[in-house]
Short mmCIF file of C-alpha atoms in Angstrom, two decimals:
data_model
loop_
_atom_site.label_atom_id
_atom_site.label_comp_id
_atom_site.label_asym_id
_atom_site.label_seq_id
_atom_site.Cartn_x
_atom_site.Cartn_y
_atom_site.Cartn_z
CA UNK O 1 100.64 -36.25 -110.05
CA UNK O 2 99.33 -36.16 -113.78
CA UNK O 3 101.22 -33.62 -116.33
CA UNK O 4 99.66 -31.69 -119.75
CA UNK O 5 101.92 -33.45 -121.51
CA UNK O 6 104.00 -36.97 -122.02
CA UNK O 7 107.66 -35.25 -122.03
CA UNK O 8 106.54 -34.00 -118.51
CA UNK O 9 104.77 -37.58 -117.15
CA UNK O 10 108.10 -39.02 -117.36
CA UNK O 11 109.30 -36.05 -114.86
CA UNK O 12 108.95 -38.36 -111.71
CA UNK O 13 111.60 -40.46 -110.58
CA UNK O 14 115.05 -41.58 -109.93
CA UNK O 15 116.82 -39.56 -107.12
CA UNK O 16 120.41 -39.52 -108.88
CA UNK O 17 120.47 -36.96 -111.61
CA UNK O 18 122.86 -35.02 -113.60
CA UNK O 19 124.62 -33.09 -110.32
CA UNK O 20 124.79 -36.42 -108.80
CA UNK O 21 126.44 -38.13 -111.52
CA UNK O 22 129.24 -35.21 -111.79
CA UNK O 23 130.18 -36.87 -108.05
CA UNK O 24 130.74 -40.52 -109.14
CA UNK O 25 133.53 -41.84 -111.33
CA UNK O 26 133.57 -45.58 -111.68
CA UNK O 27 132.99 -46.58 -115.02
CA UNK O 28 130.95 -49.73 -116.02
CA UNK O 29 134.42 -52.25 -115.99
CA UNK O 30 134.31 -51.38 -112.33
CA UNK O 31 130.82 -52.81 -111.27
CA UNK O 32 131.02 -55.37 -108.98
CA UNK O 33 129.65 -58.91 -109.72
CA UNK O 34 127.22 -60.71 -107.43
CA UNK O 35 129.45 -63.58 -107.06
CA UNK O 36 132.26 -61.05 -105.36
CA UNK O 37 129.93 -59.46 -103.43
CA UNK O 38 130.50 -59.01 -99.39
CA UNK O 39 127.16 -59.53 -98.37
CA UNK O 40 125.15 -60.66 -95.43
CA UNK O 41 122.30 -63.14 -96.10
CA UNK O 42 118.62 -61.96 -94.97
CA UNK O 43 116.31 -63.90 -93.40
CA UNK O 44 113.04 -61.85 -94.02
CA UNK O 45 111.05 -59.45 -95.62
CA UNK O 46 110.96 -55.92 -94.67
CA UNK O 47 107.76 -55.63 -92.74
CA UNK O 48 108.08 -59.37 -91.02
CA UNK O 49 109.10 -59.28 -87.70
CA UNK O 50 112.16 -60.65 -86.35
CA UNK O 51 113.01 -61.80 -82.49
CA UNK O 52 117.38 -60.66 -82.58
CA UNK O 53 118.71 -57.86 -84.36
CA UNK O 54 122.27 -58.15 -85.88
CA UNK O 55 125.36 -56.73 -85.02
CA UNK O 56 128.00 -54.86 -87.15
CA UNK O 57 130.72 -56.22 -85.79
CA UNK O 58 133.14 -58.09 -87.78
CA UNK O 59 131.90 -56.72 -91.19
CA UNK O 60 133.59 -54.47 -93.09
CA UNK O 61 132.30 -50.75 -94.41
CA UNK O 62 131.38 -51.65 -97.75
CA UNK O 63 129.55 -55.03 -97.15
CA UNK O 64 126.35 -55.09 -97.96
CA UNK O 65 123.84 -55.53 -95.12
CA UNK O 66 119.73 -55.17 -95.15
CA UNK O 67 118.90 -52.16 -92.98
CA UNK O 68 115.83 -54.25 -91.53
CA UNK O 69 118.31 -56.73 -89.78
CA UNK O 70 120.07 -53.68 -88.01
CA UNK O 71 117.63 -51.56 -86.46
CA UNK O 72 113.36 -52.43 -86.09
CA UNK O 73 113.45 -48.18 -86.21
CA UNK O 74 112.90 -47.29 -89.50
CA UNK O 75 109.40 -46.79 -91.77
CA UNK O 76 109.65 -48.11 -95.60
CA UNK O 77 107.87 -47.17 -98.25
CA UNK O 78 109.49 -49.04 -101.48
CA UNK O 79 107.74 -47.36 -104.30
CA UNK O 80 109.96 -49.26 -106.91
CA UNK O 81 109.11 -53.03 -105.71
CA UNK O 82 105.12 -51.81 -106.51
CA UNK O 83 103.59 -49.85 -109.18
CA UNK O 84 103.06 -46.54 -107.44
CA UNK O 85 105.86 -44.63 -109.60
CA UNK O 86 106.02 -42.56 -112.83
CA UNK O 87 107.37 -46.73 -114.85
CA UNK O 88 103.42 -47.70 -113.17
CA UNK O 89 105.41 -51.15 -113.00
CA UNK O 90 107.55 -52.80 -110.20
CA UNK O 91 111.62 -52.60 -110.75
CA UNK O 92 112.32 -54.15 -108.01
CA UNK O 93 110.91 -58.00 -107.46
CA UNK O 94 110.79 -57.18 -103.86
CA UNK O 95 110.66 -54.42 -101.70
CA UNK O 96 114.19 -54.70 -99.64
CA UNK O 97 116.08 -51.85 -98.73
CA UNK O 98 120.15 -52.32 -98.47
CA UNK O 99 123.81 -50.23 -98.09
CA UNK O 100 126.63 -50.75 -97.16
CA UNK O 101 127.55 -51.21 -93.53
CA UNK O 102 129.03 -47.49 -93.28
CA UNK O 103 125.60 -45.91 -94.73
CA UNK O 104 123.57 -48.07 -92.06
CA UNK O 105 125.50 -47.05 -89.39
CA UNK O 106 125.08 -43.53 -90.51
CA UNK O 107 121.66 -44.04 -90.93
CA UNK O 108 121.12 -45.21 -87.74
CA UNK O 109 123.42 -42.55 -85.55
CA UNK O 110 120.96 -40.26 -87.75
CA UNK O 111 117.66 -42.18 -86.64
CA UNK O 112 118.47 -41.74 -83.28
CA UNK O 113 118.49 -38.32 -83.22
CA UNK O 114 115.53 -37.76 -85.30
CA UNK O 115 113.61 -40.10 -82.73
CA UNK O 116 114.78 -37.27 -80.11
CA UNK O 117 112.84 -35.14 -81.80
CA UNK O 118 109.94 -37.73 -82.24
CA UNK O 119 110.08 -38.43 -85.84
CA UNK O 120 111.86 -41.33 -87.78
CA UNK O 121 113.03 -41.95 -91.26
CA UNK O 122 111.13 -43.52 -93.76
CA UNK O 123 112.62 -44.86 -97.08
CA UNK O 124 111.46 -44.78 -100.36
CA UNK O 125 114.39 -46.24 -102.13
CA UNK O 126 118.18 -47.29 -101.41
CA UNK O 127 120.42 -49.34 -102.77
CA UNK O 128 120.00 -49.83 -106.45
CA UNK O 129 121.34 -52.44 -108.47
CA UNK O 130 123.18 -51.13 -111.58
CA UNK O 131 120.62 -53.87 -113.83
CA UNK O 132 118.04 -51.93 -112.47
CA UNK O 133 119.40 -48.17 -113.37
CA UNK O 134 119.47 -49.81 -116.60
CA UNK O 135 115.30 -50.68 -116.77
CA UNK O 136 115.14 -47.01 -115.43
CA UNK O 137 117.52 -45.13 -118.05
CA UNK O 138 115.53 -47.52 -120.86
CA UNK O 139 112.42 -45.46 -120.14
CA UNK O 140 113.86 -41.92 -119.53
CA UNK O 141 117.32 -41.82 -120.98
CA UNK O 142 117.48 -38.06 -119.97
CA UNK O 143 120.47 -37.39 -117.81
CA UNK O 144 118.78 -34.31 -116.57
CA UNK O 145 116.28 -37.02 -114.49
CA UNK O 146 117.87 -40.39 -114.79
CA UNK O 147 121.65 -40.91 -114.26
CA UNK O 148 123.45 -42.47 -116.77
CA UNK O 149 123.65 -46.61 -115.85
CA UNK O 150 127.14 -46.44 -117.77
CA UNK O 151 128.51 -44.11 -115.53
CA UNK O 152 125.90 -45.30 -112.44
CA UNK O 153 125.27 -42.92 -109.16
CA UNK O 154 125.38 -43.00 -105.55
CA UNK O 155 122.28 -45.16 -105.31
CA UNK O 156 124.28 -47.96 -107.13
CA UNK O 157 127.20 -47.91 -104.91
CA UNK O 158 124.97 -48.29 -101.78
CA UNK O 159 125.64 -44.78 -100.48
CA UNK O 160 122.43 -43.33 -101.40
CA UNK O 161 118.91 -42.99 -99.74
CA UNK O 162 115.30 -41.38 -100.70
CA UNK O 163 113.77 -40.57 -97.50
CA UNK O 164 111.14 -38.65 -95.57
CA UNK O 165 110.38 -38.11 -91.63
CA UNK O 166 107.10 -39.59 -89.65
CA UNK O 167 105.98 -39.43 -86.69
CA UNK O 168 106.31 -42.07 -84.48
CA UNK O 169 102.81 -43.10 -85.75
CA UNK O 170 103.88 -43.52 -88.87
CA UNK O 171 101.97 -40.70 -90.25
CA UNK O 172 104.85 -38.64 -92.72
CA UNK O 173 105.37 -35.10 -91.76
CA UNK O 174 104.57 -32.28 -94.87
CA UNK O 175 107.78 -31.85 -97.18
CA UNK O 176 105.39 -29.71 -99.60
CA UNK O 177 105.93 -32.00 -102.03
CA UNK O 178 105.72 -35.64 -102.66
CA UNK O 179 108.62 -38.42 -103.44
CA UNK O 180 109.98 -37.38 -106.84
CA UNK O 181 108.06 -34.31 -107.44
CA UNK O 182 110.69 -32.65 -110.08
CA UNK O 183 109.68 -28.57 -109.97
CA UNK O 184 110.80 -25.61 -107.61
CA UNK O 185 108.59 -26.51 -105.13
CA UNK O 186 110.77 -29.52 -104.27
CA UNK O 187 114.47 -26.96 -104.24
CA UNK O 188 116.02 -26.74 -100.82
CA UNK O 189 117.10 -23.12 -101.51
CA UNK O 190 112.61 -22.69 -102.19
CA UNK O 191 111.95 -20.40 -99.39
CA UNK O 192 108.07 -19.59 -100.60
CA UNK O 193 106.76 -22.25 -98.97
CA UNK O 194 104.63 -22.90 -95.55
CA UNK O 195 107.02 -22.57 -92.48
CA UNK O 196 105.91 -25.90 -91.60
CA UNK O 197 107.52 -27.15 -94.31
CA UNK O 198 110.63 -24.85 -94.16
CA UNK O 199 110.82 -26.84 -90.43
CA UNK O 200 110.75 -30.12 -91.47
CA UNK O 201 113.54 -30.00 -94.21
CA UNK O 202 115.21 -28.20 -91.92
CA UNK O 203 115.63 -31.23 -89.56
CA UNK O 204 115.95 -33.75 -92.25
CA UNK O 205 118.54 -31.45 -93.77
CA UNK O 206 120.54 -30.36 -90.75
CA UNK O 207 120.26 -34.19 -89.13
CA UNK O 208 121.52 -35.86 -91.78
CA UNK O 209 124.47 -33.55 -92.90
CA UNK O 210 125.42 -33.88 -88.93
CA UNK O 211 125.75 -37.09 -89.87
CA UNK O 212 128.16 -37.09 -93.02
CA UNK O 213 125.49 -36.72 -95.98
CA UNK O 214 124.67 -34.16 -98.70
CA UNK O 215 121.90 -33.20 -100.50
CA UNK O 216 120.80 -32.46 -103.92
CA UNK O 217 119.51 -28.86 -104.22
CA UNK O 218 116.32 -29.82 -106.30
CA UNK O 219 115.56 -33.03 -104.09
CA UNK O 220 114.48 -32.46 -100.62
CA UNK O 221 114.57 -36.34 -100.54
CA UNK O 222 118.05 -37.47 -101.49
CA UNK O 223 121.21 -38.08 -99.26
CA UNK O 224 124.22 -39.43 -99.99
CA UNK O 225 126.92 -40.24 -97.89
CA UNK O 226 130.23 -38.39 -98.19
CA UNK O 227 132.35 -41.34 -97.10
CA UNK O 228 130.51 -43.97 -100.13
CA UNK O 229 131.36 -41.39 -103.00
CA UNK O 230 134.71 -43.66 -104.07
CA UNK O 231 132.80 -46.87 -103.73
CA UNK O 232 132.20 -48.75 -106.71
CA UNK O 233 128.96 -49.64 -108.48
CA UNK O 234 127.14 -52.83 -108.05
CA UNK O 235 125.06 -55.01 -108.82
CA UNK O 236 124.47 -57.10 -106.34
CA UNK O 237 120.81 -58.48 -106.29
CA UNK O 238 118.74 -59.84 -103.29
CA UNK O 239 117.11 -62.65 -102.57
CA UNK O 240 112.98 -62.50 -102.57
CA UNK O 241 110.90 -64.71 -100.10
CA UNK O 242 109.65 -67.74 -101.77
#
């Protein structure tokens, strides 16, 4: 989407803003270090296919696990590891999508029920390295849009998704807005908008607050997950296939 002016191009993404950042405390001396890191290696990249899925057991809530080894259920679409986003340049080196073991199980209870319904998640972002909030905040250090990398967000601890619904197809149902579309049209509490629409946030809405997340009011994309709010912020960084 193209704005009349540059203040407003900038107006695009980063799904943990100022409300978000009033919910996390750590500070920067509590980022965790790759080298401490509880993590579980991955084997491929998110569209390969793979023969055995993994099991949770044995790992603790905050390890960090790659949603692809977990469940072959979920749709991704990484904007960040490409250059479809508001930087036009790729933040990520590869499109991987990881939380901790608590938000994948989440994510998955929540999956399943959507599926019920005959839709499925889709991702456009999820765990964030803190280096990364960093790139971000260098190119709109507005906390109104862009939480503060000192102070991080949700995204950074792992406890934080940007998602949509598809159909089982793949095809993603009508939100009325794209990913990152920063305007009324995007508010929850927006009621001028197509029922159809009104329907479909409904379900993402209700499903995943059944399932221990909140939402932003101006996002119709972003969860977090109640139970990763005291987490701390990483920076934990992923391996990219060769």
């Amino acid at each position: 989407m193209k704005y009349p002016i540059i203040v407003l191009s900038f107006l695009s993404v980063i799904s943990c803003r100022q409300k978000e950042n009033r919910a996390v405390g750590p500070k920067v001396d509590q980022i965790e270090a790759k080298s401490s890191m509880d993590t579980v290696p991955k084997d491929s990249s998110i569209t390969s296919k793979k023969t055995v899925l993994r099991t949770f057991e044995g790992l603790a809530d905050t390890t960090f696990v790659r949603l692809a080894d977990f469940s072959e259920d979920f749709e991704y679409d990484m904007r960040y590891a490409t250059e479809n986003n508001f930087l036009k340049a790729k933040v990520y080196d590869c499109a991987e999508c990881y939380t901790r073991v608590k938000t994948a199980k989440a994510l998955i209870a929540a999956n399943k029920k959507f599926m019920e319904n005959g839709v499925k998640i889709k991702f456009f972002d999820c765990y964030r390295p803190n280096s990364v909030q960093y790139k971000m905040w260098e190119i709109v250090p507005n906390p109104q849009y862009v939480a503060n990398p000192d102070k991080g967000s949700i995204h950074n601890k792992g406890g934080a998704v940007d998602i949509t619904l598809v159909d089982m197809e793949g095809n993603e149902l009508d939100m009325g807005t794209d990913f990152d579309f920063f305007g009324k049209r995007a508010y929850h509490d927006n009621m001028d908008l197509p029922q159809e629409v009104l329907d479909n946030r409904k379900l993402l809405k209700e499903t995943m607050e059944a399932h221990g997340f909140w939402s932003i009011r101006t996002e119709w994309w972003h969860y977090n997950l109640s139970a990763a709010s005291n987490d701390k912020i990483a920076d934990f960084k992923w391996d990219c296939p060769d």
